[in-house]
Short mmCIF file of C-alpha atoms and ligand atoms in Angstrom, two decimals:
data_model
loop_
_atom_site.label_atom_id
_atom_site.label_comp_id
_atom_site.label_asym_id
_atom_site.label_seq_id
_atom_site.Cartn_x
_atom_site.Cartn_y
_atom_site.Cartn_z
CA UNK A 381 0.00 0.00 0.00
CA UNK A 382 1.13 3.53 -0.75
CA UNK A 383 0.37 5.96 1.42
CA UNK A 384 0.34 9.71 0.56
CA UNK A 385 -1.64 12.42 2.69
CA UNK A 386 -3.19 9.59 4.71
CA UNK A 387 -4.69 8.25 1.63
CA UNK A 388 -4.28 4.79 0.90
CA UNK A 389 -4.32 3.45 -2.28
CA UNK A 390 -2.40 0.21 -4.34
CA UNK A 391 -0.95 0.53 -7.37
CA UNK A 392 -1.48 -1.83 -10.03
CA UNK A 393 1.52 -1.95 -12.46
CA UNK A 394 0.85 -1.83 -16.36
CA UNK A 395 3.58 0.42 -18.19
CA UNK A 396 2.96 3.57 -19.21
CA UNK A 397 -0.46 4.18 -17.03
CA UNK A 398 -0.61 5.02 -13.29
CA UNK A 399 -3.19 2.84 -12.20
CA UNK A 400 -4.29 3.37 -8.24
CA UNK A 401 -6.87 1.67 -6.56
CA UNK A 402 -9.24 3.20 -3.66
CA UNK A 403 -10.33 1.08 -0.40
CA UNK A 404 -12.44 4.08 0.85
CA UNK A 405 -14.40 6.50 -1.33
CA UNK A 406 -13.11 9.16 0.44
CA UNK A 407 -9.56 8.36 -0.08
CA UNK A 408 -10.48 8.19 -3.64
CA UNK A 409 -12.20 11.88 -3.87
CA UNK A 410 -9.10 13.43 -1.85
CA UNK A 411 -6.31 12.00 -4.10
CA UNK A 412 -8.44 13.70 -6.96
CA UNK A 413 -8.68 17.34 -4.70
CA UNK A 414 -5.21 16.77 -3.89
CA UNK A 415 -3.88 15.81 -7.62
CA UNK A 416 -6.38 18.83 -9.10
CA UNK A 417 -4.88 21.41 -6.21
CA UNK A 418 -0.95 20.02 -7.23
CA UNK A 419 -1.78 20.39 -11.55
CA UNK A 420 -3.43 23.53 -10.61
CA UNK A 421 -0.63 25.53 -8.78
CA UNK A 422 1.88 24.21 -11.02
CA UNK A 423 0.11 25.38 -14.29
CA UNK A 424 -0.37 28.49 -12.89
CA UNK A 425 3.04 29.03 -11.64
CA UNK A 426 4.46 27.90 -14.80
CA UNK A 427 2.31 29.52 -17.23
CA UNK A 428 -0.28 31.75 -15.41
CA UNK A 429 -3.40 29.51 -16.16
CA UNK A 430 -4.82 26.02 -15.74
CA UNK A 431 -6.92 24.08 -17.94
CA UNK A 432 -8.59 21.23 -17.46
CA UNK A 433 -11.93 19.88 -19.60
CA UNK A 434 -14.13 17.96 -17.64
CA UNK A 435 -16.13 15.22 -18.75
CA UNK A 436 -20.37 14.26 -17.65
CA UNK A 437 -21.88 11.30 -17.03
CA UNK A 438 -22.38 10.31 -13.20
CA UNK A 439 -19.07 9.34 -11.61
CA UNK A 440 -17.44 12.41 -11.36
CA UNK A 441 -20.39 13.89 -9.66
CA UNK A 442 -19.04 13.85 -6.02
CA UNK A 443 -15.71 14.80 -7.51
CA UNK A 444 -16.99 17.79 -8.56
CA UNK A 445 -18.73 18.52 -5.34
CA UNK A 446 -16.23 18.09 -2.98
CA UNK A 447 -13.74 20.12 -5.63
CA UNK A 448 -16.34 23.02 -5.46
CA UNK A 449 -15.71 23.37 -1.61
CA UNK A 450 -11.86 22.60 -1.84
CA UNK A 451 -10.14 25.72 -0.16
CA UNK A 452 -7.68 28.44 -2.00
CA UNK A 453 -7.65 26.92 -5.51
CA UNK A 454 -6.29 29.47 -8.34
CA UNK A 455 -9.87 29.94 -9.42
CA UNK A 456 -9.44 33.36 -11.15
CA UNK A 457 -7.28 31.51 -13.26
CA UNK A 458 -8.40 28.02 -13.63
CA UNK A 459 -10.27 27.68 -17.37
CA UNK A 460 -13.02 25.11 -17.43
CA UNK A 461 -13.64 23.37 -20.76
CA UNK A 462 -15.98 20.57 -21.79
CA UNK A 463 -14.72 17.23 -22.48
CA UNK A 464 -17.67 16.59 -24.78
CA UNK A 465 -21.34 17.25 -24.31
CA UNK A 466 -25.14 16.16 -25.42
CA UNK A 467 -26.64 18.66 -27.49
CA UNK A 468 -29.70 19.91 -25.41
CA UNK A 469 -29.86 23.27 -23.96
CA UNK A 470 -27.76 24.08 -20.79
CA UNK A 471 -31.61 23.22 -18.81
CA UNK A 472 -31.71 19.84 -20.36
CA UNK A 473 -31.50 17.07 -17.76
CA UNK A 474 -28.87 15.59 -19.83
CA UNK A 475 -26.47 18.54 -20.27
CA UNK A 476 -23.10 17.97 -19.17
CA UNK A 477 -22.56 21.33 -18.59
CA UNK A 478 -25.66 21.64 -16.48
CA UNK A 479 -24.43 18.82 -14.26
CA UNK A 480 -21.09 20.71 -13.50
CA UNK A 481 -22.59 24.11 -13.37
CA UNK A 482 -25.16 22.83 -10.79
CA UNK A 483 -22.17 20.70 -8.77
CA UNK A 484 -19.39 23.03 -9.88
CA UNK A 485 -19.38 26.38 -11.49
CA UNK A 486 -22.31 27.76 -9.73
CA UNK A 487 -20.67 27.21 -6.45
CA UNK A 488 -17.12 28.82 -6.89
CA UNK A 489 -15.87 32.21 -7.49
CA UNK A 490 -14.83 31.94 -10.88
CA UNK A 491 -14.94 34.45 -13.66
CA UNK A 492 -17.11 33.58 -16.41
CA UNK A 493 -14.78 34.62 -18.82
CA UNK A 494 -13.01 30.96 -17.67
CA UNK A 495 -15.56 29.00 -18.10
CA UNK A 496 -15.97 27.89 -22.14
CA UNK A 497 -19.32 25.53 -22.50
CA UNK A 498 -20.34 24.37 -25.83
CA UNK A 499 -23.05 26.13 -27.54
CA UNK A 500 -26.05 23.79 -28.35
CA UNK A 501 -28.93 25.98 -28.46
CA UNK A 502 -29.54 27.88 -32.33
CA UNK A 503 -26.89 26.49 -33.77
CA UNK A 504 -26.83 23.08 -35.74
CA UNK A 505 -24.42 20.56 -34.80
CA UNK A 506 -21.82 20.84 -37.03
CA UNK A 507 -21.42 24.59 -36.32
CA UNK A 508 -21.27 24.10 -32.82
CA UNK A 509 -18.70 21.77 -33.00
CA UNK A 510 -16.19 24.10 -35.31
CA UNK A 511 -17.43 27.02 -33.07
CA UNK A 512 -16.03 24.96 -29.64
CA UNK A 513 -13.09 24.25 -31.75
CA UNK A 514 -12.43 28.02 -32.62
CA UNK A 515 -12.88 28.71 -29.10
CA UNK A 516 -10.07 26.01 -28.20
CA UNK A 517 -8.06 27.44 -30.70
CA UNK A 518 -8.36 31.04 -29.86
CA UNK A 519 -7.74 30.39 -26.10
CA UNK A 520 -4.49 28.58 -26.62
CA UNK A 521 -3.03 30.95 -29.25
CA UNK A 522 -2.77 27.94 -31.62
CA UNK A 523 -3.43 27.81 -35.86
CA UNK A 524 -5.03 25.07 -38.07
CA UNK A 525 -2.82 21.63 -37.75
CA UNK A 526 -1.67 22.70 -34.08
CA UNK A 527 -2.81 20.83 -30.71
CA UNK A 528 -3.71 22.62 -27.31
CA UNK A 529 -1.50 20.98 -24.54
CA UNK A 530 -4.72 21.03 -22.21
CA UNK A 531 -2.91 20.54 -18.32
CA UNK A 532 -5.87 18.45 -17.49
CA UNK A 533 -8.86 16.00 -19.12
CA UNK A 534 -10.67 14.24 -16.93
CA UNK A 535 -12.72 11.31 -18.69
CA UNK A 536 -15.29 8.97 -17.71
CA UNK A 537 -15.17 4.89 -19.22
CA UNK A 538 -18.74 3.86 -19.90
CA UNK A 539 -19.38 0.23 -19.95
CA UNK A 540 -18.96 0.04 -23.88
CA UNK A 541 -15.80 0.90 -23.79
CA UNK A 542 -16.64 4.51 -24.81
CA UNK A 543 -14.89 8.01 -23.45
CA UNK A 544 -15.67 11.51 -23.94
CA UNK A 545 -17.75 10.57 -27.08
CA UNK A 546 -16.16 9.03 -29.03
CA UNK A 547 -18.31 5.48 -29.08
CA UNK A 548 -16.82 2.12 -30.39
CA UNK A 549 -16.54 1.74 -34.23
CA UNK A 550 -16.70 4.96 -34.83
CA UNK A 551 -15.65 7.47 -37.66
CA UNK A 552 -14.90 10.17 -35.01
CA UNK A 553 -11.99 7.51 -33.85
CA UNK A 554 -10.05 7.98 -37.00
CA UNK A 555 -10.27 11.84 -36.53
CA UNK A 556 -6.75 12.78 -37.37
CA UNK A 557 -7.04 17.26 -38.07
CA UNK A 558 -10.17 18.46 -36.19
CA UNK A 559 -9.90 19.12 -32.42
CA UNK A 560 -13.82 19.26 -31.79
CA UNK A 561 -16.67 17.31 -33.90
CA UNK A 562 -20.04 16.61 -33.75
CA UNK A 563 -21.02 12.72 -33.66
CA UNK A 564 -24.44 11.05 -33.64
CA UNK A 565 -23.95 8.30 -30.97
CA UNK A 566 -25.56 5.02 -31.75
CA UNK A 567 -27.63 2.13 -29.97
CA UNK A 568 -28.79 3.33 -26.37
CA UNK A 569 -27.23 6.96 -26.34
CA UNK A 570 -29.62 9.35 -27.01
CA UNK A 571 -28.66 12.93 -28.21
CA UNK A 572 -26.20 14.09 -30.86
CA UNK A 573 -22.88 15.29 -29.29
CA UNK A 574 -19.80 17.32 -29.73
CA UNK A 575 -16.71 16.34 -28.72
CA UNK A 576 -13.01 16.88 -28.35
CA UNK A 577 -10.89 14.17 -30.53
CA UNK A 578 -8.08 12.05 -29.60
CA UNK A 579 -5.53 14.77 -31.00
CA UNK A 580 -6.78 17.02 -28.27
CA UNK A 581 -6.55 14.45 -25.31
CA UNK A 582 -3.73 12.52 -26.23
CA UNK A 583 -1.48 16.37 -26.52
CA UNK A 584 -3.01 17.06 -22.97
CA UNK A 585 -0.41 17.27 -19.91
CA UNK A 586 -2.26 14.94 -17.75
CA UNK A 587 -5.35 12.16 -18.35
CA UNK A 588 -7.28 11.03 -15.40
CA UNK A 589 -9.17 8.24 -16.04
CA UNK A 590 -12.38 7.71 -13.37
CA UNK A 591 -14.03 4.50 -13.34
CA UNK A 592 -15.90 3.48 -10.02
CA UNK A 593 -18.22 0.13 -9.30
CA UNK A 594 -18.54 -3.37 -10.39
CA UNK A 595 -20.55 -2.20 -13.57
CA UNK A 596 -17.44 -0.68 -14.93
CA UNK A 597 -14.68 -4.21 -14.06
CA UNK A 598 -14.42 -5.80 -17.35
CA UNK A 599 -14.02 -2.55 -19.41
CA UNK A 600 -11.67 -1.48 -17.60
CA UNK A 601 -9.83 -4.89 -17.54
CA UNK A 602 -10.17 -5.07 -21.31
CA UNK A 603 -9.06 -1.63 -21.76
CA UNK A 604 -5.79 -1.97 -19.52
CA UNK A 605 -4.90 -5.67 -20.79
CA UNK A 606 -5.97 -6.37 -24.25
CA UNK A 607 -2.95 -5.76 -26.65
CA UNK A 608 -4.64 -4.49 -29.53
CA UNK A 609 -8.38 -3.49 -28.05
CA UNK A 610 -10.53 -1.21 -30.43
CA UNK A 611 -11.97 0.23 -27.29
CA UNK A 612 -11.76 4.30 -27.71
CA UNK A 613 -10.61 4.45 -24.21
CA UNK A 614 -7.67 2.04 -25.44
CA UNK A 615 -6.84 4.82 -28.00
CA UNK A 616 -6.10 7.22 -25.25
CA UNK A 617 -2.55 7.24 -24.97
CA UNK A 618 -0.91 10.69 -24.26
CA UNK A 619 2.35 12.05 -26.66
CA UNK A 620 4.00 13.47 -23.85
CA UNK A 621 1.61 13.58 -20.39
CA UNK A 622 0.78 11.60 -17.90
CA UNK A 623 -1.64 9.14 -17.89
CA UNK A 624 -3.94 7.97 -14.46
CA UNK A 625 -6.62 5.43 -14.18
CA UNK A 626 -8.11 6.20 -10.71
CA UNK A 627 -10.22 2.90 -9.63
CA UNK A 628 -12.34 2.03 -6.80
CA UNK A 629 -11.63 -1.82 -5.46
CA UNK A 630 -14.66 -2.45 -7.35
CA UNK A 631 -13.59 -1.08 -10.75
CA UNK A 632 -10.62 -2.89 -10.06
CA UNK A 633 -12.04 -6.24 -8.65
CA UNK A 634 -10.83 -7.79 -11.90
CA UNK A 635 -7.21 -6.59 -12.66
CA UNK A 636 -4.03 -8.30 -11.07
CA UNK A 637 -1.57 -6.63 -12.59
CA UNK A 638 -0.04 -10.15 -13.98
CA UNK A 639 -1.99 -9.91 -17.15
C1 6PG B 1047 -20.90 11.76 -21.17
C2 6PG B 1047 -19.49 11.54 -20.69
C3 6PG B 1047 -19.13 10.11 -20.96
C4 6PG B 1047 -19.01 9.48 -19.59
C5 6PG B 1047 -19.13 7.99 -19.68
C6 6PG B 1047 -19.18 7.37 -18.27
O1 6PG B 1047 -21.20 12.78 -21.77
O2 6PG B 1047 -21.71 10.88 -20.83
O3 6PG B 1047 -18.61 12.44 -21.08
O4 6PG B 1047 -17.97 9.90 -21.67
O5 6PG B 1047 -17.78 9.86 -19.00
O6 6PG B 1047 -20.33 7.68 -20.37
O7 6PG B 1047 -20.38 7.80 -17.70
P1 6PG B 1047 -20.69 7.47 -16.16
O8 6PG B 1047 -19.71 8.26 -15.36
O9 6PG B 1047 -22.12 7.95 -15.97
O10 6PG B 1047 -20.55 5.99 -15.99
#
């Protein structure tokens, strides 16, 4: 066991990935404070800002909560972007960016000049999508064929393998120029989305991973073991960063390191 700010956590080895594993909850939800507080400061210190794109879905939920109370982060110059959202209006029960406005945003003191949603109300898809990605490429002073170096993506697994949303099998996965697109999910996931691309998360500084819960096991065993797995959470694999798969003992019930 590793122990680091009273946390205790294991760490499963598979090379290039920092894979920890959470006996408590809590332990889990402080490493994240603790790791967002550390990425934060330095960013700032190094480069006057910190970016990070969240992602929705439910598992970072108490995350963000317990971040939104979090003492003497660098707020005034943290910039929130999206990871990906649904595209409903910000009220829609399924917005992503409702979900961290309501557990987030709307409980911090941070300018709203830092916070960059994605605009998915009179606006068709596609526009959206190459609107998010002028905003991307605006805020990091960066032309056509150049990649942000976000400090921060936090992503979600869902139990098909799928991240941000980019879903299994498809075209989006082969994206190879655009930073931001808009993709009509298949099968059981309602609502057309935009998204950031692989480009944009595999340039970023550092990828946390959050998976919690039996429900999410064998993904997450298939994505960390299979050699060639056509999972799009298997295509995240960063140029340069860091990259952290941060597990509950459930999530985890099924790895062993040995595979
Ligand atoms: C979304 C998320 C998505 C999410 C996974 C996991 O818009 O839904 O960005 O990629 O992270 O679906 O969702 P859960 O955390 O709800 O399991």
């Amino acid at each position: 066991m590793v122990d680091i700010m009273n946390q205790t956590y294991s760490i499963v080895p598979y090379p290039g990935k920092e894979v920890l594993v959470f006996n408590q909850p809590e332990h889990l939800l402080d490493f994240l404070i603790h790791t967002w507080r550390t990425l934060a400061e330095e960013a700032v210190a190094d480069r006057g800002f910190f970016s990070a794109a969240l992602s929705g879905g439910s598992t970072p939920v108490k995350f963000y909560r317990k971040l939104a109370h979090a003492e003497s982060l660098p707020w005034d110059k943290t910039h929130i972007f999206m990871v990906d959202e649904r595209f409903v209006p910000f009220d829609h029960r399924d917005s992503n960016y409702c979900m961290i406005n309501e557990t987030l945003l709307s409980n911090i003191n941070i300018p709203s000049q830092n916070i960059h949603p994605v605009v998915t109300s009179d606006i068709r898809a596609e526009d959206s999508a190459a609107g998010y990605e002028k905003k991307i490429m605006s805020f990091f002073h960066i032309t056509e064929g150049e990649v942000p170096v976000f400090d921060l993506i936090l992503l979600g697994i869902g139990e098909d393998g799928h991240t941000a949303s980019l879903f299994p099998e498809s075209d989006v996965l082969k994206e190879s120029l655009h930073l931001a697109v808009n993709t009509a999910p298949s099968g059981s996931h309602s609502h057309e989305r935009i998204t950031i691309t692989l480009p944009a998360i595999n340039n970023a500084g550092n990828i946390l991973f959050i998976a919690t819960g039996g429900g999410k096991a064998h993904i997450v065993r298939e994505i960390l073991t299979s050699r060639n797995s056509t999972l799009p959470a298997a295509f995240v694999s960063p140029l340069r960063g860091r990259l952290y798969f941060i597990l509950d003992k459930e999530a985890a019930s099924l790895l062993t390191g040995k595979e």
